[in-house]
PDB file of C-alpha atoms in Angstrom:
ATOM      1  CA  MET A   9      29.768  -8.436  17.337  1.00  0.00           C
ATOM      2  CA  LEU A  10      28.360 -10.916  14.873  1.00  0.00           C
ATOM      3  CA  ASN A  11      29.724 -14.426  15.354  1.00  0.00           C
ATOM      4  CA  LEU A  12      30.212 -15.671  11.810  1.00  0.00           C
ATOM      5  CA  ASN A  13      30.770 -19.218  12.989  1.00  0.00           C
ATOM      6  CA  SER A  14      27.517 -19.558  14.948  1.00  0.00           C
ATOM      7  CA  HIS A  15      25.457 -21.009  12.098  1.00  0.00           C
ATOM      8  CA  ASP A  16      25.926 -24.373  10.435  1.00  0.00           C
ATOM      9  CA  ILE A  17      24.771 -23.778   6.846  1.00  0.00           C
ATOM     10  CA  SER A  18      24.296 -26.960   4.838  1.00  0.00           C
ATOM     11  CA  THR A  19      25.401 -27.319   1.244  1.00  0.00           C
ATOM     12  CA  GLU A  20      21.890 -28.417   0.333  1.00  0.00           C
ATOM     13  CA  LEU A  21      20.380 -25.191   1.706  1.00  0.00           C
ATOM     14  CA  LEU A  22      22.952 -23.054  -0.103  1.00  0.00           C
ATOM     15  CA  LEU A  23      22.234 -24.699  -3.450  1.00  0.00           C
ATOM     16  CA  GLY A  24      18.459 -24.750  -3.202  1.00  0.00           C
ATOM     17  CA  LEU A  25      18.281 -28.509  -2.691  1.00  0.00           C
ATOM     18  CA  ASP A  26      16.669 -28.494   0.768  1.00  0.00           C
ATOM     19  CA  GLU A  27      13.430 -26.741   1.646  1.00  0.00           C
ATOM     20  CA  SER A  28      12.921 -28.340   5.060  1.00  0.00           C
ATOM     21  CA  ALA A  29      13.435 -24.969   6.806  1.00  0.00           C
ATOM     22  CA  MET A  30      10.888 -23.225   4.571  1.00  0.00           C
ATOM     23  CA  ILE A  31       7.358 -22.395   5.652  1.00  0.00           C
ATOM     24  CA  MET A  32       4.454 -20.711   3.897  1.00  0.00           C
ATOM     25  CA  LEU A  33       3.789 -17.023   4.453  1.00  0.00           C
ATOM     26  CA  ASP A  34       0.986 -15.412   2.452  1.00  0.00           C
ATOM     27  CA  GLY A  35       1.141 -18.305   0.023  1.00  0.00           C
ATOM     28  CA  ILE A  36       4.917 -18.005  -0.553  1.00  0.00           C
ATOM     29  CA  LEU A  37       7.665 -20.261   0.810  1.00  0.00           C
ATOM     30  CA  VAL A  38      10.288 -18.438   2.899  1.00  0.00           C
ATOM     31  CA  HIS A  39      12.845 -19.469   5.512  1.00  0.00           C
ATOM     32  CA  GLN A  40      11.235 -19.823   8.920  1.00  0.00           C
ATOM     33  CA  ASP A  41      13.729 -17.375  10.454  1.00  0.00           C
ATOM     34  CA  ILE A  42      12.475 -14.416   8.415  1.00  0.00           C
ATOM     35  CA  VAL A  43       8.776 -14.802   9.243  1.00  0.00           C
ATOM     36  CA  ALA A  44       8.605 -12.840  12.524  1.00  0.00           C
ATOM     37  CA  PRO A  45      10.745  -9.879  11.357  1.00  0.00           C
ATOM     38  CA  LEU A  46       8.904  -9.778   8.037  1.00  0.00           C
ATOM     39  CA  ILE A  47       5.505  -9.729   9.734  1.00  0.00           C
ATOM     40  CA  SER A  48       6.785  -6.832  11.851  1.00  0.00           C
ATOM     41  CA  LEU A  49       7.950  -4.981   8.724  1.00  0.00           C
ATOM     42  CA  LYS A  50       4.586  -5.643   7.076  1.00  0.00           C
ATOM     43  CA  ALA A  51       2.843  -4.141  10.108  1.00  0.00           C
ATOM     44  CA  ALA A  52       5.023  -1.024   9.935  1.00  0.00           C
ATOM     45  CA  ALA A  53       4.221  -0.709   6.230  1.00  0.00           C
ATOM     46  CA  ALA A  54       0.505  -1.044   6.920  1.00  0.00           C
ATOM     47  CA  SER A  55       0.656   1.745   9.503  1.00  0.00           C
ATOM     48  CA  SER A  56       2.050   3.977   6.746  1.00  0.00           C
ATOM     49  CA  GLY A  57      -0.604   3.014   4.207  1.00  0.00           C
ATOM     50  CA  PHE A  58       1.251   0.278   2.312  1.00  0.00           C
ATOM     51  CA  GLU A  59       0.483  -3.424   1.929  1.00  0.00           C
ATOM     52  CA  LEU A  60       3.816  -5.230   1.736  1.00  0.00           C
ATOM     53  CA  ARG A  61       3.277  -8.369  -0.301  1.00  0.00           C
ATOM     54  CA  ILE A  62       5.770 -11.034  -1.379  1.00  0.00           C
ATOM     55  CA  ALA A  63       5.997 -11.713  -5.120  1.00  0.00           C
ATOM     56  CA  SER A  64       8.724 -14.361  -4.840  1.00  0.00           C
ATOM     57  CA  GLY A  65      10.483 -16.155  -2.000  1.00  0.00           C
ATOM     58  CA  PHE A  66      12.233 -19.514  -1.853  1.00  0.00           C
ATOM     59  CA  ARG A  67      13.230 -20.866  -5.255  1.00  0.00           C
ATOM     60  CA  SER A  68      14.671 -24.344  -5.670  1.00  0.00           C
ATOM     61  CA  PHE A  69      17.702 -25.316  -7.748  1.00  0.00           C
ATOM     62  CA  GLU A  70      15.437 -27.072 -10.229  1.00  0.00           C
ATOM     63  CA  ARG A  71      13.215 -24.020 -10.645  1.00  0.00           C
ATOM     64  CA  GLN A  72      16.223 -21.754 -11.177  1.00  0.00           C
ATOM     65  CA  LEU A  73      17.628 -24.268 -13.662  1.00  0.00           C
ATOM     66  CA  ALA A  74      14.360 -24.208 -15.609  1.00  0.00           C
ATOM     67  CA  ILE A  75      14.421 -20.404 -15.769  1.00  0.00           C
ATOM     68  CA  TRP A  76      18.068 -20.388 -16.849  1.00  0.00           C
ATOM     69  CA  ASN A  77      17.637 -23.027 -19.542  1.00  0.00           C
ATOM     70  CA  ALA A  78      14.517 -21.357 -20.943  1.00  0.00           C
ATOM     71  CA  LYS A  79      16.361 -18.066 -21.339  1.00  0.00           C
ATOM     72  CA  ALA A  80      19.427 -19.759 -22.827  1.00  0.00           C
ATOM     73  CA  ALA A  81      17.183 -21.568 -25.338  1.00  0.00           C
ATOM     74  CA  GLY A  82      15.354 -18.385 -26.349  1.00  0.00           C
ATOM     75  CA  GLU A  83      12.112 -19.673 -24.860  1.00  0.00           C
ATOM     76  CA  ARG A  84      11.875 -16.726 -22.467  1.00  0.00           C
ATOM     77  CA  VAL A  85      12.253 -13.081 -23.378  1.00  0.00           C
ATOM     78  CA  LEU A  86      15.688 -11.666 -22.605  1.00  0.00           C
ATOM     79  CA  LEU A  87      15.983  -7.918 -22.018  1.00  0.00           C
ATOM     80  CA  ASP A  88      18.841  -5.462 -22.199  1.00  0.00           C
ATOM     81  CA  ASP A  89      19.488  -2.734 -19.611  1.00  0.00           C
ATOM     82  CA  ALA A  90      16.951  -0.446 -21.288  1.00  0.00           C
ATOM     83  CA  GLY A  91      14.246  -3.089 -21.107  1.00  0.00           C
ATOM     84  CA  LEU A  92      14.357  -3.831 -24.825  1.00  0.00           C
ATOM     85  CA  VAL A  93      14.117  -7.382 -26.129  1.00  0.00           C
ATOM     86  CA  LEU A  94      17.455  -8.874 -27.164  1.00  0.00           C
ATOM     87  CA  ASP A  95      17.993 -10.984 -30.260  1.00  0.00           C
ATOM     88  CA  CYS A  96      19.501 -14.071 -28.633  1.00  0.00           C
ATOM     89  CA  ALA A  97      20.465 -15.583 -31.972  1.00  0.00           C
ATOM     90  CA  SER A  98      22.910 -12.750 -32.606  1.00  0.00           C
ATOM     91  CA  LEU A  99      24.829 -13.284 -29.355  1.00  0.00           C
ATOM     92  CA  SER A 100      27.870 -15.446 -28.727  1.00  0.00           C
ATOM     93  CA  GLU A 101      27.638 -17.960 -25.878  1.00  0.00           C
ATOM     94  CA  SER A 102      29.568 -15.632 -23.573  1.00  0.00           C
ATOM     95  CA  GLU A 103      27.357 -12.678 -24.512  1.00  0.00           C
ATOM     96  CA  LEU A 104      24.215 -14.737 -24.013  1.00  0.00           C
ATOM     97  CA  MET A 105      25.412 -15.903 -20.614  1.00  0.00           C
ATOM     98  CA  ALA A 106      26.190 -12.327 -19.542  1.00  0.00           C
ATOM     99  CA  ALA A 107      22.790 -11.136 -20.746  1.00  0.00           C
ATOM    100  CA  ILE A 108      21.020 -13.789 -18.682  1.00  0.00           C
ATOM    101  CA  LEU A 109      23.167 -13.118 -15.615  1.00  0.00           C
ATOM    102  CA  ARG A 110      22.226  -9.456 -15.718  1.00  0.00           C
ATOM    103  CA  TRP A 111      18.722 -10.375 -14.562  1.00  0.00           C
ATOM    104  CA  SER A 112      18.790 -14.037 -13.480  1.00  0.00           C
ATOM    105  CA  ALA A 113      21.100 -16.006 -11.205  1.00  0.00           C
ATOM    106  CA  LEU A 114      22.827 -19.230 -12.071  1.00  0.00           C
ATOM    107  CA  PRO A 115      21.116 -22.288 -10.620  1.00  0.00           C
ATOM    108  CA  GLY A 116      22.865 -22.937  -7.323  1.00  0.00           C
ATOM    109  CA  ALA A 117      23.806 -19.273  -6.964  1.00  0.00           C
ATOM    110  CA  SER A 118      20.450 -17.598  -6.368  1.00  0.00           C
ATOM    111  CA  ARG A 119      19.951 -15.945  -2.981  1.00  0.00           C
ATOM    112  CA  HIS A 120      16.345 -17.122  -3.261  1.00  0.00           C
ATOM    113  CA  HIS A 121      17.649 -20.663  -2.643  1.00  0.00           C
ATOM    114  CA  TRP A 122      18.249 -19.690   0.985  1.00  0.00           C
ATOM    115  CA  GLY A 123      14.706 -18.516   1.682  1.00  0.00           C
ATOM    116  CA  THR A 124      16.259 -15.354   3.143  1.00  0.00           C
ATOM    117  CA  ASP A 125      15.552 -13.246   0.075  1.00  0.00           C
ATOM    118  CA  ILE A 126      12.223 -12.011  -1.181  1.00  0.00           C
ATOM    119  CA  ASP A 127      10.842  -9.814  -3.947  1.00  0.00           C
ATOM    120  CA  VAL A 128       8.248  -7.391  -2.594  1.00  0.00           C
ATOM    121  CA  TYR A 129       5.634  -4.919  -3.816  1.00  0.00           C
ATOM    122  CA  ASP A 130       2.819  -2.754  -2.496  1.00  0.00           C
ATOM    123  CA  ALA A 131      -0.488  -4.525  -3.114  1.00  0.00           C
ATOM    124  CA  ALA A 132      -2.373  -1.412  -1.962  1.00  0.00           C
ATOM    125  CA  ALA A 133      -1.053   0.548  -4.953  1.00  0.00           C
ATOM    126  CA  VAL A 134      -2.633  -1.635  -7.641  1.00  0.00           C
ATOM    127  CA  ALA A 135      -5.845  -3.471  -8.472  1.00  0.00           C
ATOM    128  CA  SER A 136      -6.158  -7.071  -7.294  1.00  0.00           C
ATOM    129  CA  ASP A 137      -5.788  -8.344 -10.874  1.00  0.00           C
ATOM    130  CA  TYR A 138      -2.625  -6.322 -11.583  1.00  0.00           C
ATOM    131  CA  GLN A 139       0.181  -8.479 -12.977  1.00  0.00           C
ATOM    132  CA  VAL A 140       3.363  -7.557 -11.084  1.00  0.00           C
ATOM    133  CA  GLN A 141       6.332  -7.572 -13.470  1.00  0.00           C
ATOM    134  CA  LEU A 142       9.174  -6.543 -11.126  1.00  0.00           C
ATOM    135  CA  THR A 143      10.634  -4.047 -13.568  1.00  0.00           C
ATOM    136  CA  PRO A 144      12.727  -0.913 -12.959  1.00  0.00           C
ATOM    137  CA  THR A 145       9.812   1.201 -14.234  1.00  0.00           C
ATOM    138  CA  GLU A 146       7.451  -0.136 -11.559  1.00  0.00           C
ATOM    139  CA  VAL A 147       9.833   0.606  -8.682  1.00  0.00           C
ATOM    140  CA  ALA A 148      11.235   3.945  -9.871  1.00  0.00           C
ATOM    141  CA  ASP A 149      10.276   6.909  -7.664  1.00  0.00           C
ATOM    142  CA  GLU A 150       7.600   7.887 -10.170  1.00  0.00           C
ATOM    143  CA  GLY A 151       6.473   4.285 -10.721  1.00  0.00           C
ATOM    144  CA  VAL A 152       3.431   2.558  -9.292  1.00  0.00           C
ATOM    145  CA  PHE A 153       5.478   1.127  -6.392  1.00  0.00           C
ATOM    146  CA  GLY A 154       7.755   4.164  -6.037  1.00  0.00           C
ATOM    147  CA  PRO A 155       6.168   5.586  -2.851  1.00  0.00           C
ATOM    148  CA  PHE A 156       6.409   2.198  -1.141  1.00  0.00           C
ATOM    149  CA  HIS A 157      10.096   1.833  -1.954  1.00  0.00           C
ATOM    150  CA  LYS A 158      10.818   5.406  -0.894  1.00  0.00           C
ATOM    151  CA  TRP A 159       9.196   4.520   2.429  1.00  0.00           C
ATOM    152  CA  LEU A 160      11.407   1.416   2.648  1.00  0.00           C
ATOM    153  CA  ASP A 161      14.459   3.584   1.893  1.00  0.00           C
ATOM    154  CA  GLY A 162      13.569   5.735   4.887  1.00  0.00           C
ATOM    155  CA  GLU A 163      13.076   2.736   7.155  1.00  0.00           C
ATOM    156  CA  PHE A 164      16.423   1.235   6.171  1.00  0.00           C
ATOM    157  CA  ALA A 165      18.221   4.565   6.581  1.00  0.00           C
ATOM    158  CA  ALA A 166      16.736   4.955  10.060  1.00  0.00           C
ATOM    159  CA  GLY A 167      17.774   1.445  11.091  1.00  0.00           C
ATOM    160  CA  ARG A 168      14.190   0.180  11.169  1.00  0.00           C
ATOM    161  CA  GLY A 169      14.553  -2.499   8.504  1.00  0.00           C
ATOM    162  CA  ASN A 170      14.192  -5.436  10.921  1.00  0.00           C
ATOM    163  CA  GLY A 171      17.381  -6.938   9.488  1.00  0.00           C
ATOM    164  CA  PHE A 172      16.339  -6.581   5.849  1.00  0.00           C
ATOM    165  CA  PHE A 173      18.425  -4.766   3.245  1.00  0.00           C
ATOM    166  CA  ARG A 174      18.805  -4.469  -0.528  1.00  0.00           C
ATOM    167  CA  PRO A 175      21.717  -6.575  -1.880  1.00  0.00           C
ATOM    168  CA  TYR A 176      21.277  -5.106  -5.373  1.00  0.00           C
ATOM    169  CA  ASN A 177      20.752  -1.495  -4.404  1.00  0.00           C
ATOM    170  CA  ILE A 178      23.073  -0.010  -7.055  1.00  0.00           C
ATOM    171  CA  ASP A 179      24.594  -1.037 -10.358  1.00  0.00           C
ATOM    172  CA  ARG A 180      28.028  -2.578  -9.790  1.00  0.00           C
ATOM    173  CA  GLY A 181      28.331  -3.903 -13.322  1.00  0.00           C
ATOM    174  CA  GLY A 182      26.927  -7.330 -12.451  1.00  0.00           C
ATOM    175  CA  ILE A 183      23.297  -7.980 -11.586  1.00  0.00           C
ATOM    176  CA  ALA A 184      21.107  -5.032 -12.491  1.00  0.00           C
ATOM    177  CA  PRO A 185      19.724  -2.987  -9.582  1.00  0.00           C
ATOM    178  CA  GLU A 186      16.655  -4.672  -8.079  1.00  0.00           C
ATOM    179  CA  ARG A 187      14.876  -2.291  -5.748  1.00  0.00           C
ATOM    180  CA  TRP A 188      12.236  -4.944  -5.098  1.00  0.00           C
ATOM    181  CA  HIS A 189      14.744  -7.524  -3.792  1.00  0.00           C
ATOM    182  CA  LEU A 190      15.166  -7.676  -0.005  1.00  0.00           C
ATOM    183  CA  SER A 191      17.529  -9.930   1.935  1.00  0.00           C
ATOM    184  CA  TYR A 192      17.463 -10.875   5.624  1.00  0.00           C
ATOM    185  CA  ALA A 193      20.943 -10.136   6.951  1.00  0.00           C
ATOM    186  CA  PRO A 194      20.924 -12.257  10.163  1.00  0.00           C
ATOM    187  CA  LEU A 195      20.837 -15.437   8.077  1.00  0.00           C
ATOM    188  CA  ALA A 196      21.937 -14.310   4.604  1.00  0.00           C
ATOM    189  CA  ALA A 197      25.326 -13.219   5.982  1.00  0.00           C
ATOM    190  CA  PHE A 198      26.142 -16.800   6.942  1.00  0.00           C
ATOM    191  CA  CYS A 199      24.946 -18.129   3.583  1.00  0.00           C
ATOM    192  CA  ASP A 200      27.044 -15.533   1.777  1.00  0.00           C
ATOM    193  CA  LEU A 201      30.132 -16.655   3.642  1.00  0.00           C
ATOM    194  CA  ALA A 202      29.456 -20.346   3.148  1.00  0.00           C
ATOM    195  CA  LEU A 203      28.910 -20.174  -0.613  1.00  0.00           C
ATOM    196  CA  HIS A 204      32.084 -20.133  -2.713  1.00  0.00           C
ATOM    197  CA  ALA A 205      33.009 -20.650  -6.350  1.00  0.00           C
ATOM    198  CA  GLU A 206      34.491 -24.122  -5.825  1.00  0.00           C
ATOM    199  CA  LEU A 207      31.303 -25.420  -4.219  1.00  0.00           C
ATOM    200  CA  LEU A 208      29.206 -24.023  -7.031  1.00  0.00           C
ATOM    201  CA  GLN A 209      31.542 -25.468  -9.651  1.00  0.00           C
ATOM    202  CA  GLN A 210      31.231 -28.947  -8.144  1.00  0.00           C
ATOM    203  CA  ALA A 211      27.440 -28.687  -8.205  1.00  0.00           C
ATOM    204  CA  LEU A 212      27.246 -27.460 -11.790  1.00  0.00           C
ATOM    205  CA  GLN A 213      29.757 -29.983 -13.124  1.00  0.00           C
ATOM    206  CA  ARG A 214      27.315 -32.736 -12.224  1.00  0.00           C
ATOM    207  CA  ARG A 215      24.472 -31.250 -14.267  1.00  0.00           C
ATOM    208  CA  GLU A 216      24.459 -32.376 -17.878  1.00  0.00           C
ATOM    209  CA  ASP A 217      21.145 -30.558 -18.404  1.00  0.00           C
ATOM    210  CA  LEU A 218      22.635 -27.095 -17.750  1.00  0.00           C
ATOM    211  CA  ARG A 219      22.672 -24.983 -20.914  1.00  0.00           C
ATOM    212  CA  LEU A 220      25.880 -23.002 -21.618  1.00  0.00           C
ATOM    213  CA  LYS A 221      27.635 -25.291 -19.153  1.00  0.00           C
ATOM    214  CA  ASN A 222      31.067 -25.179 -20.781  1.00  0.00           C
ATOM    215  CA  VAL A 223      31.304 -21.404 -20.931  1.00  0.00           C
ATOM    216  CA  ILE A 224      29.891 -21.112 -17.390  1.00  0.00           C
ATOM    217  CA  LEU A 225      32.511 -23.432 -15.926  1.00  0.00           C
ATOM    218  CA  ARG A 226      35.280 -21.733 -17.885  1.00  0.00           C
ATOM    219  CA  GLU A 227      34.309 -18.276 -16.631  1.00  0.00           C
ATOM    220  CA  LEU A 228      32.988 -19.204 -13.184  1.00  0.00           C
ATOM    221  CA  PRO A 229      35.625 -17.337 -11.093  1.00  0.00           C
ATOM    222  CA  HIS A 230      34.780 -14.144 -13.000  1.00  0.00           C
ATOM    223  CA  ILE A 231      31.036 -14.854 -12.757  1.00  0.00           C
ATOM    224  CA  PHE A 232      31.303 -15.353  -9.008  1.00  0.00           C
ATOM    225  CA  ARG A 233      33.114 -12.066  -8.454  1.00  0.00           C
ATOM    226  CA  ARG A 234      30.891 -10.023 -10.746  1.00  0.00           C
ATOM    227  CA  TYR A 235      27.416 -11.549 -10.469  1.00  0.00           C
ATOM    228  CA  ILE A 236      27.230 -13.572  -7.251  1.00  0.00           C
ATOM    229  CA  ALA A 237      29.390 -11.993  -4.527  1.00  0.00           C
ATOM    230  CA  VAL A 238      27.626  -9.204  -2.615  1.00  0.00           C
ATOM    231  CA  PRO A 239      29.890  -6.627  -0.931  1.00  0.00           C
ATOM    232  CA  ALA A 240      29.870  -6.403   2.846  1.00  0.00           C
ATOM    233  CA  SER A 241      29.007  -2.713   2.491  1.00  0.00           C
ATOM    234  CA  CYS A 242      25.512  -3.641   1.300  1.00  0.00           C
ATOM    235  CA  TYR A 243      24.660  -5.104   4.686  1.00  0.00           C
ATOM    236  CA  PRO A 244      23.348  -3.240   7.728  1.00  0.00           C
ATOM    237  CA  ALA A 245      26.252  -1.751   9.675  1.00  0.00           C
ATOM    238  CA  SER A 246      26.642  -4.445  12.355  1.00  0.00           C
ATOM    239  CA  TYR A 247      26.908  -7.160   9.706  1.00  0.00           C
ATOM    240  CA  ALA A 248      29.047  -5.100   7.347  1.00  0.00           C
ATOM    241  CA  ASP A 249      31.623  -4.516  10.078  1.00  0.00           C
ATOM    242  CA  ALA A 250      31.848  -8.244  10.804  1.00  0.00           C
ATOM    243  CA  LEU A 251      32.011  -9.237   7.161  1.00  0.00           C
ATOM    244  CA  ARG A 252      34.729  -6.799   6.098  1.00  0.00           C
ATOM    245  CA  GLY A 253      38.104  -8.394   5.809  1.00  0.00           C
ATOM    246  CA  ARG A 254      36.474 -11.698   4.870  1.00  0.00           C
ATOM    247  CA  GLU A 255      35.600 -10.629   1.372  1.00  0.00           C
ATOM    248  CA  VAL A 256      34.436 -13.931   0.122  1.00  0.00           C
ATOM    249  CA  LEU A 257      31.511 -11.585  -0.196  1.00  0.00           C
TER     250      LEU A 257
END
């Protein structure tokens, strides 16, 4: 049985303010605890003809804040569920916030802050100069990375995921499905339990440079439930069983 009290998760790690536990793997920062199981998963992929490569790993609070503010200011393209560009100027603050949350986490609330979560692709499927976009089209079964993700599906279903799983495997009305996003359950479970809306609210209240701050703070309980909390059922069975009944998740 998973002991949910066996890890001491710092507030700084949860919020993306501490990267002392991060190390470089293939040029990407990740939490040191995921390196060995990820290398093992990469080896299994290679034996099946795939080259598992990380597109994104650890992301700091400041980096997530920059992404958020750029989207809120209309400086980055914002897409709807169909992949079409939205007209940000026509949206209310609440609508704009929801549109950003569909694809990007609030600063302080990204699972990438923990170093446990990575975005992956199959480098063997594309030319070396291919620009990975991490779009639903790329990872669909018929997409360029479709065979790789179908292989991953099989590994996860057979219990050979080395602790990794997809937190955004289906559309629950919050964050859009992200087939490319993997999370390492043995550490992410503790981070999930340690992060709560009150902690996030305290962190965001201190940031005067956060765009849409007023509407975010006003709607934060709803945001947390819909866009941040990941159900226990997403986790591999041993973690799901331990997490059920403690649905801070």
